[in-house]
PDB file of C-alpha atoms in Angstrom:
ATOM      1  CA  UNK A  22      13.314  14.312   6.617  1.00 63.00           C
ATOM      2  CA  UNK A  23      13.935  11.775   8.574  1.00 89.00           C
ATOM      3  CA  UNK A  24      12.309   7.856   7.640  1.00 97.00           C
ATOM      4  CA  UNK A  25      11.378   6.112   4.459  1.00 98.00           C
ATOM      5  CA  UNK A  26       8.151   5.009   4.237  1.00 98.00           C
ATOM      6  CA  UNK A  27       6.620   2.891   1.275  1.00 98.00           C
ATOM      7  CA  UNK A  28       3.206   2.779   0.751  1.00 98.00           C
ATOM      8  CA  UNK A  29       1.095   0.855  -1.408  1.00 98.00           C
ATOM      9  CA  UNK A  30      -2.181   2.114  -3.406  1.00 98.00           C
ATOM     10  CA  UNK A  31      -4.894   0.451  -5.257  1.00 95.00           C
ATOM     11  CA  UNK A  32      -8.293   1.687  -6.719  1.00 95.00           C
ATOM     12  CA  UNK A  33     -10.717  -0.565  -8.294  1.00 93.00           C
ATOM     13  CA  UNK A  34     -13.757   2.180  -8.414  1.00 91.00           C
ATOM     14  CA  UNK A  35     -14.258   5.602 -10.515  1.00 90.00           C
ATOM     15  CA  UNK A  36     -11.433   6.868 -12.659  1.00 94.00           C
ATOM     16  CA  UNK A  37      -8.926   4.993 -10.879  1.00 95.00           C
ATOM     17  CA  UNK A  38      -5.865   6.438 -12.053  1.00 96.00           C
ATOM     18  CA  UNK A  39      -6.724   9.952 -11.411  1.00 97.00           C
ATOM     19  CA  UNK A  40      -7.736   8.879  -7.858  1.00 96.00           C
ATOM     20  CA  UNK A  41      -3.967   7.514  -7.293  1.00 97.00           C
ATOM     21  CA  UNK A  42      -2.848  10.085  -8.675  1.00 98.00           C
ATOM     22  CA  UNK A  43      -4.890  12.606  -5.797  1.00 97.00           C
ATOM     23  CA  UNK A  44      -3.945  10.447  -3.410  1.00 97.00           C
ATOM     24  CA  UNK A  45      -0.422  10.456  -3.934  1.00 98.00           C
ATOM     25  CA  UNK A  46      -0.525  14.759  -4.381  1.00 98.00           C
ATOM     26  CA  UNK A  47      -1.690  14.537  -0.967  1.00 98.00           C
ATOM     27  CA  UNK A  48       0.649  12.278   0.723  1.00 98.00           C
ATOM     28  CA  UNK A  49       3.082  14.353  -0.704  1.00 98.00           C
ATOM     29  CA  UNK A  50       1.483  17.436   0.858  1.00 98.00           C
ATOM     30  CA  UNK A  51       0.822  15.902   4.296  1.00 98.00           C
ATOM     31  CA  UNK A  52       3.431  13.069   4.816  1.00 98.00           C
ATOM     32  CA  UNK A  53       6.686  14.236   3.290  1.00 97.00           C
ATOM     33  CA  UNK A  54       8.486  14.986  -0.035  1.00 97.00           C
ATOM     34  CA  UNK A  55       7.667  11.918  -2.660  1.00 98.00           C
ATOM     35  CA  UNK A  56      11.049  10.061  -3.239  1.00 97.00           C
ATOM     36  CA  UNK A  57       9.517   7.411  -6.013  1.00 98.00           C
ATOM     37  CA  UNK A  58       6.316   6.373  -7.920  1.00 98.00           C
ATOM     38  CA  UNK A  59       5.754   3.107  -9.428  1.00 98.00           C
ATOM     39  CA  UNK A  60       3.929   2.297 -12.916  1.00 98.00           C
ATOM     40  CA  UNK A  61       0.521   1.548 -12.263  1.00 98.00           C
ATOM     41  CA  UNK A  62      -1.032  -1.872 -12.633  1.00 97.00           C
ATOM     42  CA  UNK A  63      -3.682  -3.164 -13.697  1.00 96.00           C
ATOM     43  CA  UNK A  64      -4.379  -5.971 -11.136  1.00 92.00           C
ATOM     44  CA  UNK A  65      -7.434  -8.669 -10.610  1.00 88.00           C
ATOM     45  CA  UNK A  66      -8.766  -8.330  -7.035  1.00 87.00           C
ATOM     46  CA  UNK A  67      -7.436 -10.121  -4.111  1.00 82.00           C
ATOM     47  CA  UNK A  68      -9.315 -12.300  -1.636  1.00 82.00           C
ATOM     48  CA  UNK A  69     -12.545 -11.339  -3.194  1.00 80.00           C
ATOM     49  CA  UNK A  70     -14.587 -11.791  -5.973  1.00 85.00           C
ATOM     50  CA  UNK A  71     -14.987  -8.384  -8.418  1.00 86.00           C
ATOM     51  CA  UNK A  72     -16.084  -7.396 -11.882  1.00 89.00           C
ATOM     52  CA  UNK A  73     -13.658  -4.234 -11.388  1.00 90.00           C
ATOM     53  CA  UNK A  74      -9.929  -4.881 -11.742  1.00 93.00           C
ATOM     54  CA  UNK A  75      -7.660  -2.938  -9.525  1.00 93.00           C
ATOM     55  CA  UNK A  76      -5.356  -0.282 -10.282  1.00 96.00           C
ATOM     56  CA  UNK A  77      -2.248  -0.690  -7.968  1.00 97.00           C
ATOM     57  CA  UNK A  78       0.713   1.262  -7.157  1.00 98.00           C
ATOM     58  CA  UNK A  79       3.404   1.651  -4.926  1.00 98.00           C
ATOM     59  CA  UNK A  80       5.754   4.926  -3.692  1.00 98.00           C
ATOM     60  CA  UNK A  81       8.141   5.831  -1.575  1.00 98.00           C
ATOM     61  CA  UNK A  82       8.084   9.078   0.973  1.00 98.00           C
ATOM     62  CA  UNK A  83      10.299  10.908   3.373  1.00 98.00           C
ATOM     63  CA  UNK A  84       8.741  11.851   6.612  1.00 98.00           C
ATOM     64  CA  UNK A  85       9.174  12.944  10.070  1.00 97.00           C
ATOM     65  CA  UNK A  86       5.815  11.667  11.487  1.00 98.00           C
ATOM     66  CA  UNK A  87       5.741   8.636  13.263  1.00 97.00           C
ATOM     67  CA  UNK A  88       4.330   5.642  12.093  1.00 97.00           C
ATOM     68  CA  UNK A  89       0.525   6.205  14.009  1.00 96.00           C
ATOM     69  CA  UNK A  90       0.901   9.608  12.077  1.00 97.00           C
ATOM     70  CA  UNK A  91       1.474   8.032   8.684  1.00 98.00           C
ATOM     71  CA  UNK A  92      -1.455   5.672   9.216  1.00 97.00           C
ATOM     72  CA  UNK A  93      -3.704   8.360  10.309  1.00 97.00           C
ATOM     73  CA  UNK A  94      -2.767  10.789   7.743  1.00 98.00           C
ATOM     74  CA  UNK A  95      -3.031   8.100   5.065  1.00 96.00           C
ATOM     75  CA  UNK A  96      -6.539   6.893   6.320  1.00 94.00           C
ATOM     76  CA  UNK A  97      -7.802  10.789   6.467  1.00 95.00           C
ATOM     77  CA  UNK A  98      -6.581  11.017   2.930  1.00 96.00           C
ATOM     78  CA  UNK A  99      -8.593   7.575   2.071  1.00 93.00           C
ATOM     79  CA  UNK A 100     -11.637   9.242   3.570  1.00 92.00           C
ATOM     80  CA  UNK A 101     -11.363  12.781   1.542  1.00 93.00           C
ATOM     81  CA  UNK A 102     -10.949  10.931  -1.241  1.00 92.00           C
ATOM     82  CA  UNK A 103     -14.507   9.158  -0.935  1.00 84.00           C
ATOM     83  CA  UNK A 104     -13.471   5.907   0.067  1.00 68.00           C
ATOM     84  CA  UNK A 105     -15.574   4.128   3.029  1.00 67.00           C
ATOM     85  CA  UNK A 106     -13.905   0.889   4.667  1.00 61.00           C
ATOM     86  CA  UNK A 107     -13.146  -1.879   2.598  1.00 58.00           C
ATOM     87  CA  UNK A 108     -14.725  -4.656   4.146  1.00 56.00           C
ATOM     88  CA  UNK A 109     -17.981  -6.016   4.392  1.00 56.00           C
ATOM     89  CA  UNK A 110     -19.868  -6.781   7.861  1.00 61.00           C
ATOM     90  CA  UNK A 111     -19.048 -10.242   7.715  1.00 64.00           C
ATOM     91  CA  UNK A 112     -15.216  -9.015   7.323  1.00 61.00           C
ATOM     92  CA  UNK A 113     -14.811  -9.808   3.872  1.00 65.00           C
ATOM     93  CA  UNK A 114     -13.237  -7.436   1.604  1.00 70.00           C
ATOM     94  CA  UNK A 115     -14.944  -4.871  -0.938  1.00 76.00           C
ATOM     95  CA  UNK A 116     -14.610  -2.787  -3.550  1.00 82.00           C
ATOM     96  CA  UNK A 117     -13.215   0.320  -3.432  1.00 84.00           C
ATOM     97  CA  UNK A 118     -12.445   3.639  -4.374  1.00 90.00           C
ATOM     98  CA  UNK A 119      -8.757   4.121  -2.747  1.00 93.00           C
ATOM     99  CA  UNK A 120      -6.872   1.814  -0.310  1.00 93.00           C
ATOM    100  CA  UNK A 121      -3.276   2.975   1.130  1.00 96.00           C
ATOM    101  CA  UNK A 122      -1.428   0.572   3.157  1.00 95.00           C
ATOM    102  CA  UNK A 123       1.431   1.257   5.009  1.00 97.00           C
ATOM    103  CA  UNK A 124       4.216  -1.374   3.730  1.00 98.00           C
ATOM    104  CA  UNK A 125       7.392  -0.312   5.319  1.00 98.00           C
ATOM    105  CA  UNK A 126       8.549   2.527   8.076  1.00 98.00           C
ATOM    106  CA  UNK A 127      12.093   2.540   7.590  1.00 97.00           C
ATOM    107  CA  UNK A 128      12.607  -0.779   8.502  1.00 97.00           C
ATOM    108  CA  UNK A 129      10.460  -0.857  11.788  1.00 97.00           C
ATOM    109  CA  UNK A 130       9.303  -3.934  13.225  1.00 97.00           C
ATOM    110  CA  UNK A 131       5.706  -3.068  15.462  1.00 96.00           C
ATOM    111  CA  UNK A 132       2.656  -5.130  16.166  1.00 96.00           C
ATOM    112  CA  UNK A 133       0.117  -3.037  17.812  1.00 94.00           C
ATOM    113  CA  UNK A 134      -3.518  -2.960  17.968  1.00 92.00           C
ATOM    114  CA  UNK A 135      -3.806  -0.133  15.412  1.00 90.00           C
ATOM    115  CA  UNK A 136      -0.465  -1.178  13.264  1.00 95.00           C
ATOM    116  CA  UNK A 137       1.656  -4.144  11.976  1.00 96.00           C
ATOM    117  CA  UNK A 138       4.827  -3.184  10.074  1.00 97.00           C
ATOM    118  CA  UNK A 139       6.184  -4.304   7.934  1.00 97.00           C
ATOM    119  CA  UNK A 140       2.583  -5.111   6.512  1.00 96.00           C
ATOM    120  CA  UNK A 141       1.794  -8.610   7.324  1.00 95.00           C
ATOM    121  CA  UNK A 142       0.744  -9.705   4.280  1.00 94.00           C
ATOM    122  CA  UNK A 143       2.750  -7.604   1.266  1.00 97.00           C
ATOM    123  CA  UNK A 144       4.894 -10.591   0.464  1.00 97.00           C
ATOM    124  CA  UNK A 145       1.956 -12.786  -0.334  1.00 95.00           C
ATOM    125  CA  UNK A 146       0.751 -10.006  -2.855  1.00 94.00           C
ATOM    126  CA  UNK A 147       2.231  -9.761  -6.223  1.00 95.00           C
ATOM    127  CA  UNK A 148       0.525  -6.705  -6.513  1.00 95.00           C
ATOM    128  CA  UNK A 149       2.376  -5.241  -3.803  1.00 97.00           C
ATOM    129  CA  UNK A 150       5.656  -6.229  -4.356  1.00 97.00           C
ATOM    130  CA  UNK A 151       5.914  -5.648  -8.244  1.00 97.00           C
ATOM    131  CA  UNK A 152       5.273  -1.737  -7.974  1.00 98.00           C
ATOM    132  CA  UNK A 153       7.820  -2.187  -4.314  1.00 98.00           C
ATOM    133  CA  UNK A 154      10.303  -3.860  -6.341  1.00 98.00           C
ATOM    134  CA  UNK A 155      10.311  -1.382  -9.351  1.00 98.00           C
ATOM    135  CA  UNK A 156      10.959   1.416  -6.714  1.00 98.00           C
ATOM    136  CA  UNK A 157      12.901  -0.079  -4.788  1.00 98.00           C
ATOM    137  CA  UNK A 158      14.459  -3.472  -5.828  1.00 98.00           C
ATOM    138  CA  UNK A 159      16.777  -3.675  -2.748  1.00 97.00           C
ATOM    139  CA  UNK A 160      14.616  -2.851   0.263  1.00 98.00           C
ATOM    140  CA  UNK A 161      14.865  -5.462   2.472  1.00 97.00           C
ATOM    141  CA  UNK A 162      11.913  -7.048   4.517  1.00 97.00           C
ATOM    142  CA  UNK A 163      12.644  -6.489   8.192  1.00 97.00           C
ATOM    143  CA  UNK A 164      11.256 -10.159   9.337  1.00 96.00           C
ATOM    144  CA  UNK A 165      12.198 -11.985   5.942  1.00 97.00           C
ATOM    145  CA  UNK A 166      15.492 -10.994   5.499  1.00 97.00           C
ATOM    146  CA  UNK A 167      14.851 -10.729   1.712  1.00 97.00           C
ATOM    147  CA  UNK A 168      14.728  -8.213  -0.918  1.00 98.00           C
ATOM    148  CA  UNK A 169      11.804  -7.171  -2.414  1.00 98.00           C
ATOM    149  CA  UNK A 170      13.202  -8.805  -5.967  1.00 97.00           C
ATOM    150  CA  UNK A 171      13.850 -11.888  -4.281  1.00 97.00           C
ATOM    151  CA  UNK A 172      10.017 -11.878  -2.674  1.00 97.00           C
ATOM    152  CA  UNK A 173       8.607 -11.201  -5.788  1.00 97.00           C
ATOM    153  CA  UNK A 174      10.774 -13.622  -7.593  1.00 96.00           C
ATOM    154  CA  UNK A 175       9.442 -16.431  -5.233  1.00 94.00           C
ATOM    155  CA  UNK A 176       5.882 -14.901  -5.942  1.00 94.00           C
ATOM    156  CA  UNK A 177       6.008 -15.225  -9.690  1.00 88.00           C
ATOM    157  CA  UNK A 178       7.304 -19.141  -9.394  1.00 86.00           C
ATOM    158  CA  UNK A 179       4.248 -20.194  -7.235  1.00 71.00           C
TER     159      UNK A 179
END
């Protein structure tokens, strides 16, 4: 296998652990062998107002698809799993059953219509980069130049 890819997961609908959980069986299926799971965390939503607290994860995966396959493949997965888009009409976000971002394709930097790597907002996110930097405390942000300890480190003083 060929690149790392981290991915980030959060659930704030249904049994939201088990949902994760199916979600990560299947990346691991469809995108490569599963190097590393985070703990899961229990998480208040972001840019929204919810009653349901979030579930988030992170993991790491070994793949040989490209990074269009990994978002496709992840987004398929999202929709098996029962979740419709996450945003309202009016673009705001909304609850949901399983989200999967694409964090991190082995270090790529890309800014297309369809993909941004690395994610363009994951170091704004503490609930991003604490299950990131239990996984993987060294992986370093491609634009940043920092680690994800140091990122989340910077988070936690704001």
């Amino acid at each position: 296998m060929g690149k790392r890819v981290y991915l980030g997961l959060g659930s704030n609908l249904g049994n939201k652990e088990q949902i994760i959980k199916k979600a990560i069986d299947r990346i691991g299926n469809r995108v490569g062998p599963v190097v590393a799971v985070s703990s899961f965390y229990k998480t208040e939503p972001w840019g929204y107002q919810s009653v349901h607290t979030f579930c988030n994860a992170a993991m790491a995966v070994d793949t040989d698809l490209s990074p269009e396959e990994v978002l496709l493949t992840v987004q398929s997965i999202e929709r098996e799993l029962g979740s419709k888009d996450h945003r309202k009409s009016d673009g705001s976000y909304a609850d949901r059953l399983i989200d999967i971002d694409l964090l991190d394709y082995d270090g790529q930097v890309l800014d297309t219509y369809a993909l941004v790597l690395p994610h363009p907002y994951m170091h704004k996110r503490t609930f991003v980069m604490e299950p990131l930097a239990e996984i993987a405390p060294q992986w370093l942000h491609p634009v940043l130049g920092k680690t994800a300890t140091d990122i989340l480190a910077g988070l936690r003083t704001r």
